[in-house]
PDB file of C-alpha atoms in Angstrom:
ATOM      1  CA  MET A   1       0.000   0.000   0.000  1.00  0.00           C
ATOM      2  CA  ALA A   2       1.302   3.440  -0.924  1.00  0.00           C
ATOM      3  CA  SER A   3       1.975   5.805   1.965  1.00  0.00           C
ATOM      4  CA  TRP A   4       2.008   9.576   2.255  1.00  0.00           C
ATOM      5  CA  ASN A   5       5.789   9.760   2.549  1.00  0.00           C
ATOM      6  CA  ARG A   6       7.229  10.140  -0.965  1.00  0.00           C
ATOM      7  CA  VAL A   7       8.936  13.396  -1.932  1.00  0.00           C
ATOM      8  CA  THR A   8       8.687  15.173  -5.302  1.00  0.00           C
ATOM      9  CA  PRO A   9      11.362  17.344  -6.959  1.00  0.00           C
ATOM     10  CA  TYR A  10       9.357  20.338  -5.679  1.00  0.00           C
ATOM     11  CA  GLY A  11       9.895  19.124  -2.097  1.00  0.00           C
ATOM     12  CA  GLU A  12       6.211  18.233  -1.667  1.00  0.00           C
ATOM     13  CA  ILE A  13       5.286  15.107   0.283  1.00  0.00           C
ATOM     14  CA  VAL A  14       2.778  12.946  -1.611  1.00  0.00           C
ATOM     15  CA  VAL A  15       1.227   9.487  -1.793  1.00  0.00           C
ATOM     16  CA  SER A  16       2.970   7.438  -4.466  1.00  0.00           C
ATOM     17  CA  GLY A  17       3.515   3.786  -5.220  1.00  0.00           C
ATOM     18  CA  LEU A  18       7.041   4.453  -6.494  1.00  0.00           C
ATOM     19  CA  ARG A  19       9.816   2.618  -4.695  1.00  0.00           C
ATOM     20  CA  GLY A  20      12.188   4.812  -2.729  1.00  0.00           C
ATOM     21  CA  ARG A  21      15.892   4.192  -3.323  1.00  0.00           C
ATOM     22  CA  TRP A  22      16.837   6.655  -0.579  1.00  0.00           C
ATOM     23  CA  MET A  23      15.266   7.621   2.709  1.00  0.00           C
ATOM     24  CA  GLY A  24      15.486  10.939   4.453  1.00  0.00           C
ATOM     25  CA  ASN A  25      13.837  13.159   6.966  1.00  0.00           C
ATOM     26  CA  ARG A  26      12.937  16.700   7.975  1.00  0.00           C
ATOM     27  CA  GLY A  27      12.340  15.995  11.657  1.00  0.00           C
ATOM     28  CA  CYS A  28       9.077  14.752  13.168  1.00  0.00           C
ATOM     29  CA  ILE A  29       6.366  15.985  10.812  1.00  0.00           C
ATOM     30  CA  HIS A  30       3.683  13.321  11.294  1.00  0.00           C
ATOM     31  CA  ARG A  31       0.911  12.385  13.690  1.00  0.00           C
ATOM     32  CA  GLY A  32      -0.261   8.814  13.273  1.00  0.00           C
ATOM     33  CA  ARG A  33       0.186   8.150   9.551  1.00  0.00           C
ATOM     34  CA  GLU A  34      -0.667  11.720   8.561  1.00  0.00           C
ATOM     35  CA  ILE A  35       1.821  14.423   7.578  1.00  0.00           C
ATOM     36  CA  VAL A  36       0.890  17.477   9.681  1.00  0.00           C
ATOM     37  CA  ARG A  37       3.571  19.934   8.508  1.00  0.00           C
ATOM     38  CA  PRO A  38       6.101  20.068   5.661  1.00  0.00           C
ATOM     39  CA  TRP A  39       9.229  20.268   7.864  1.00  0.00           C
ATOM     40  CA  ASN A  40      10.460  20.655  11.430  1.00  0.00           C
ATOM     41  CA  GLY A  41      13.853  22.362  11.345  1.00  0.00           C
ATOM     42  CA  LYS A  42      16.511  23.085   8.753  1.00  0.00           C
ATOM     43  CA  ARG A  43      18.147  19.637   8.740  1.00  0.00           C
ATOM     44  CA  TRP A  44      16.787  17.896   5.631  1.00  0.00           C
ATOM     45  CA  ILE A  45      18.913  14.811   4.994  1.00  0.00           C
ATOM     46  CA  ILE A  46      19.233  11.857   2.606  1.00  0.00           C
ATOM     47  CA  CYS A  47      19.881   8.518   4.298  1.00  0.00           C
ATOM     48  CA  ALA A  48      20.642   4.987   3.178  1.00  0.00           C
ATOM     49  CA  LEU A  49      17.656   2.636   3.401  1.00  0.00           C
ATOM     50  CA  GLU A  50      19.713   0.504   5.801  1.00  0.00           C
ATOM     51  CA  PHE A  51      22.777   1.304   7.906  1.00  0.00           C
ATOM     52  CA  LYS A  52      24.850  -1.448   9.553  1.00  0.00           C
ATOM     53  CA  GLY A  53      21.798  -3.701   9.692  1.00  0.00           C
ATOM     54  CA  TRP A  54      19.527  -1.004  11.147  1.00  0.00           C
ATOM     55  CA  VAL A  55      16.339   0.000   9.361  1.00  0.00           C
ATOM     56  CA  ALA A  56      14.534   3.117  10.570  1.00  0.00           C
ATOM     57  CA  PRO A  57      11.076   2.702  12.082  1.00  0.00           C
ATOM     58  CA  LYS A  58       8.246   4.221  10.080  1.00  0.00           C
ATOM     59  CA  TRP A  59       5.466   6.319  11.639  1.00  0.00           C
ATOM     60  CA  ALA A  60       6.814   5.881  15.200  1.00  0.00           C
ATOM     61  CA  PRO A  61       5.147   8.398  17.555  1.00  0.00           C
ATOM     62  CA  GLY A  62       7.430  11.323  18.405  1.00  0.00           C
ATOM     63  CA  ARG A  63      10.231  10.079  16.094  1.00  0.00           C
ATOM     64  CA  TRP A  64      11.429  11.672  12.882  1.00  0.00           C
ATOM     65  CA  THR A  65       9.321  10.972   9.825  1.00  0.00           C
ATOM     66  CA  ALA A  66      10.835   8.617   7.249  1.00  0.00           C
ATOM     67  CA  LEU A  67      10.486  10.107   3.762  1.00  0.00           C
ATOM     68  CA  PHE A  68      11.469   8.416   0.496  1.00  0.00           C
ATOM     69  CA  PHE A  69      13.054   9.595  -2.771  1.00  0.00           C
ATOM     70  CA  THR A  70      13.162   7.718  -6.083  1.00  0.00           C
ATOM     71  CA  ASP A  71      16.770   8.821  -6.598  1.00  0.00           C
ATOM     72  CA  GLU A  72      19.433  11.133  -5.250  1.00  0.00           C
ATOM     73  CA  ALA A  73      18.931  13.769  -7.977  1.00  0.00           C
ATOM     74  CA  LEU A  74      15.320  14.143  -6.833  1.00  0.00           C
ATOM     75  CA  ALA A  75      16.409  14.392  -3.177  1.00  0.00           C
ATOM     76  CA  PHE A  76      18.883  17.154  -4.076  1.00  0.00           C
ATOM     77  CA  SER A  77      16.140  18.966  -6.013  1.00  0.00           C
ATOM     78  CA  ALA A  78      13.813  18.816  -3.008  1.00  0.00           C
ATOM     79  CA  GLY A  79      16.537  20.502  -0.932  1.00  0.00           C
ATOM     80  CA  HIS A  80      18.066  17.575   0.984  1.00  0.00           C
ATOM     81  CA  ARG A  81      21.753  16.737   1.474  1.00  0.00           C
ATOM     82  CA  PRO A  82      23.612  13.504   2.417  1.00  0.00           C
ATOM     83  CA  CYS A  83      23.440  12.322   6.040  1.00  0.00           C
ATOM     84  CA  ALA A  84      26.670  12.740   8.025  1.00  0.00           C
ATOM     85  CA  LEU A  85      26.163   9.386   9.799  1.00  0.00           C
ATOM     86  CA  CYS A  86      24.960   6.711   7.388  1.00  0.00           C
ATOM     87  CA  ARG A  87      26.399   8.417   4.257  1.00  0.00           C
ATOM     88  CA  ARG A  88      29.576   9.884   5.735  1.00  0.00           C
ATOM     89  CA  ALA A  89      31.717   9.808   2.563  1.00  0.00           C
ATOM     90  CA  ALA A  90      28.959  11.452   0.466  1.00  0.00           C
ATOM     91  CA  TYR A  91      28.385  14.045   3.203  1.00  0.00           C
ATOM     92  CA  GLU A  92      32.108  14.897   3.282  1.00  0.00           C
ATOM     93  CA  ARG A  93      32.223  15.288  -0.527  1.00  0.00           C
ATOM     94  CA  TYR A  94      29.151  17.566  -0.334  1.00  0.00           C
ATOM     95  CA  ARG A  95      30.599  19.622   2.535  1.00  0.00           C
ATOM     96  CA  ASP A  96      34.035  19.930   0.942  1.00  0.00           C
ATOM     97  CA  ALA A  97      32.575  21.006  -2.424  1.00  0.00           C
ATOM     98  CA  LEU A  98      30.801  23.886  -0.674  1.00  0.00           C
ATOM     99  CA  GLY A  99      33.767  24.810   1.531  1.00  0.00           C
ATOM    100  CA  LEU A 100      31.470  25.104   4.547  1.00  0.00           C
ATOM    101  CA  ASP A 101      32.339  24.116   8.095  1.00  0.00           C
ATOM    102  CA  GLY A 102      29.832  21.523   9.247  1.00  0.00           C
ATOM    103  CA  ALA A 103      26.208  20.488   8.898  1.00  0.00           C
ATOM    104  CA  ASP A 104      24.704  23.599  10.525  1.00  0.00           C
ATOM    105  CA  ALA A 105      26.302  25.896   7.931  1.00  0.00           C
ATOM    106  CA  ILE A 106      25.233  23.628   5.054  1.00  0.00           C
ATOM    107  CA  ASP A 107      21.684  23.349   6.384  1.00  0.00           C
ATOM    108  CA  ALA A 108      21.350  27.119   6.846  1.00  0.00           C
ATOM    109  CA  ARG A 109      22.445  27.736   3.254  1.00  0.00           C
ATOM    110  CA  LEU A 110      20.170  25.036   1.836  1.00  0.00           C
ATOM    111  CA  HIS A 111      17.193  26.247   3.869  1.00  0.00           C
ATOM    112  CA  ALA A 112      17.548  29.755   2.426  1.00  0.00           C
ATOM    113  CA  GLU A 113      17.911  28.366  -1.117  1.00  0.00           C
ATOM    114  CA  ARG A 114      15.109  25.782  -1.072  1.00  0.00           C
ATOM    115  CA  LEU A 115      12.271  27.909   0.326  1.00  0.00           C
ATOM    116  CA  ASP A 116      10.620  31.201  -0.538  1.00  0.00           C
ATOM    117  CA  GLY A 117       8.546  31.659   2.606  1.00  0.00           C
ATOM    118  CA  ARG A 118       6.689  28.349   2.782  1.00  0.00           C
ATOM    119  CA  ARG A 119       6.889  27.649  -0.958  1.00  0.00           C
ATOM    120  CA  LYS A 120       9.578  26.084  -3.121  1.00  0.00           C
ATOM    121  CA  ARG A 121      12.181  28.630  -4.227  1.00  0.00           C
ATOM    122  CA  VAL A 122      12.829  28.503  -7.972  1.00  0.00           C
ATOM    123  CA  HIS A 123      16.083  29.845  -9.428  1.00  0.00           C
ATOM    124  CA  ALA A 124      16.702  31.132 -12.949  1.00  0.00           C
ATOM    125  CA  LEU A 125      19.837  29.823 -14.660  1.00  0.00           C
ATOM    126  CA  PRO A 126      20.740  29.428 -18.337  1.00  0.00           C
ATOM    127  CA  TRP A 127      19.877  25.960 -19.672  1.00  0.00           C
ATOM    128  CA  ARG A 128      23.406  25.562 -21.022  1.00  0.00           C
ATOM    129  CA  GLU A 129      24.866  25.932 -17.497  1.00  0.00           C
ATOM    130  CA  LEU A 130      22.853  23.160 -15.823  1.00  0.00           C
ATOM    131  CA  PRO A 131      24.827  20.012 -14.982  1.00  0.00           C
ATOM    132  CA  ALA A 132      23.299  16.570 -15.477  1.00  0.00           C
ATOM    133  CA  GLY A 133      21.202  15.626 -12.443  1.00  0.00           C
ATOM    134  CA  THR A 134      19.709  19.091 -11.962  1.00  0.00           C
ATOM    135  CA  PHE A 135      15.908  19.369 -11.935  1.00  0.00           C
ATOM    136  CA  ALA A 136      14.048  22.157 -13.705  1.00  0.00           C
ATOM    137  CA  ASP A 137      10.368  22.991 -14.109  1.00  0.00           C
ATOM    138  CA  LEU A 138       9.277  22.973 -17.744  1.00  0.00           C
ATOM    139  CA  ASP A 139       5.636  23.749 -18.504  1.00  0.00           C
ATOM    140  CA  GLY A 140       4.651  23.032 -14.881  1.00  0.00           C
ATOM    141  CA  THR A 141       6.298  19.598 -14.804  1.00  0.00           C
ATOM    142  CA  PRO A 142       9.631  18.583 -13.236  1.00  0.00           C
ATOM    143  CA  HIS A 143      12.335  17.359 -15.610  1.00  0.00           C
ATOM    144  CA  VAL A 144      15.806  16.064 -14.803  1.00  0.00           C
ATOM    145  CA  VAL A 145      18.668  17.297 -17.001  1.00  0.00           C
ATOM    146  CA  LEU A 146      20.596  14.512 -18.767  1.00  0.00           C
ATOM    147  CA  HIS A 147      23.416  16.253 -20.673  1.00  0.00           C
ATOM    148  CA  ASP A 148      21.643  17.049 -23.989  1.00  0.00           C
ATOM    149  CA  ARG A 149      18.184  15.727 -23.004  1.00  0.00           C
ATOM    150  CA  LEU A 150      15.500  16.231 -20.354  1.00  0.00           C
ATOM    151  CA  ARG A 151      13.448  13.435 -18.795  1.00  0.00           C
ATOM    152  CA  ARG A 152      10.034  14.181 -17.301  1.00  0.00           C
ATOM    153  CA  TRP A 153       9.201  12.899 -13.805  1.00  0.00           C
ATOM    154  CA  SER A 154       5.820  12.258 -12.176  1.00  0.00           C
ATOM    155  CA  ALA A 155       4.741  10.780  -8.831  1.00  0.00           C
ATOM    156  CA  GLN A 156       2.629   8.208 -10.708  1.00  0.00           C
ATOM    157  CA  THR A 157       5.176   6.852 -13.199  1.00  0.00           C
ATOM    158  CA  GLY A 158       8.583   8.138 -12.153  1.00  0.00           C
ATOM    159  CA  TYR A 159      10.715   8.987 -15.171  1.00  0.00           C
ATOM    160  CA  ASP A 160       9.080   8.724 -18.560  1.00  0.00           C
ATOM    161  CA  ALA A 161       9.153  10.868 -21.718  1.00  0.00           C
ATOM    162  CA  GLU A 162      12.378  12.455 -22.909  1.00  0.00           C
ATOM    163  CA  ARG A 163      12.772  15.592 -24.951  1.00  0.00           C
ATOM    164  CA  GLY A 164      15.598  17.758 -26.203  1.00  0.00           C
ATOM    165  CA  ARG A 165      17.237  20.178 -23.813  1.00  0.00           C
ATOM    166  CA  PRO A 166      16.617  23.833 -24.710  1.00  0.00           C
ATOM    167  CA  ALA A 167      19.733  25.437 -26.166  1.00  0.00           C
ATOM    168  CA  ARG A 168      18.881  29.006 -25.172  1.00  0.00           C
ATOM    169  CA  GLY A 169      17.103  30.908 -22.456  1.00  0.00           C
ATOM    170  CA  ASP A 170      16.803  30.464 -18.724  1.00  0.00           C
ATOM    171  CA  ALA A 171      15.487  27.408 -16.917  1.00  0.00           C
ATOM    172  CA  ARG A 172      13.214  27.499 -13.855  1.00  0.00           C
ATOM    173  CA  VAL A 173      15.612  25.506 -11.678  1.00  0.00           C
ATOM    174  CA  LEU A 174      14.296  23.470  -8.752  1.00  0.00           C
ATOM    175  CA  THR A 175      17.638  22.165  -7.446  1.00  0.00           C
ATOM    176  CA  PRO A 176      19.144  24.637  -4.932  1.00  0.00           C
ATOM    177  CA  PRO A 177      22.326  26.441  -6.075  1.00  0.00           C
ATOM    178  CA  ALA A 178      24.386  24.780  -3.310  1.00  0.00           C
ATOM    179  CA  SER A 179      23.567  21.330  -4.685  1.00  0.00           C
ATOM    180  CA  ILE A 180      24.243  22.479  -8.255  1.00  0.00           C
ATOM    181  CA  GLU A 181      27.659  23.666  -7.062  1.00  0.00           C
ATOM    182  CA  VAL A 182      28.268  20.226  -5.532  1.00  0.00           C
ATOM    183  CA  ILE A 183      27.218  18.428  -8.744  1.00  0.00           C
ATOM    184  CA  ARG A 184      29.525  20.683 -10.810  1.00  0.00           C
ATOM    185  CA  SER A 185      32.417  19.789  -8.492  1.00  0.00           C
ATOM    186  CA  GLY A 186      32.211  16.181  -9.721  1.00  0.00           C
ATOM    187  CA  TYR A 187      29.926  14.662  -7.062  1.00  0.00           C
ATOM    188  CA  ASP A 188      28.811  11.244  -8.367  1.00  0.00           C
ATOM    189  CA  LEU A 189      25.038  11.838  -8.250  1.00  0.00           C
ATOM    190  CA  GLN A 190      22.708   8.829  -8.557  1.00  0.00           C
ATOM    191  CA  VAL A 191      20.024   9.522 -11.198  1.00  0.00           C
ATOM    192  CA  GLY A 192      17.245   7.076 -12.077  1.00  0.00           C
TER     193      GLY A 192
END
């Protein structure tokens, strides 16, 4: 049965039958099996589904809410970053690419870049400057950039139709600039 704990490239939490390849959290944001707020704090992380044999409890009262992402590119787009515990090497690559000192500094920067009040912050950047793995909104639908192509994403089907990448103009970028900077530094981002 699909649960209300899947995240879209816009950072929204939805019901979807898609399998999550990564787990993450934004603090305790549920009551029972209902999401009651979009986040609780600035620490939005991406975790491994399992760490040293431990699997996080789901919907535990008073515990952080387990959220799921279809891939790491989507998690970056939503505004999350690698966990410093279960994904230590990825976290260190992310931190070092930004030149920031610790999780609090990273989380403060990401929080400012991912939200415009309580809504998703969208950034304008030239299409030609977007690295593969970046998400952009095209005609009201999220698309991941794949070098010279774009692939549409939906909560019902995941990735589906491809189209050519625009050669000119600005994109409505969903991925926060900090994560784009990390991708450009050579971070090995899992897409699809």
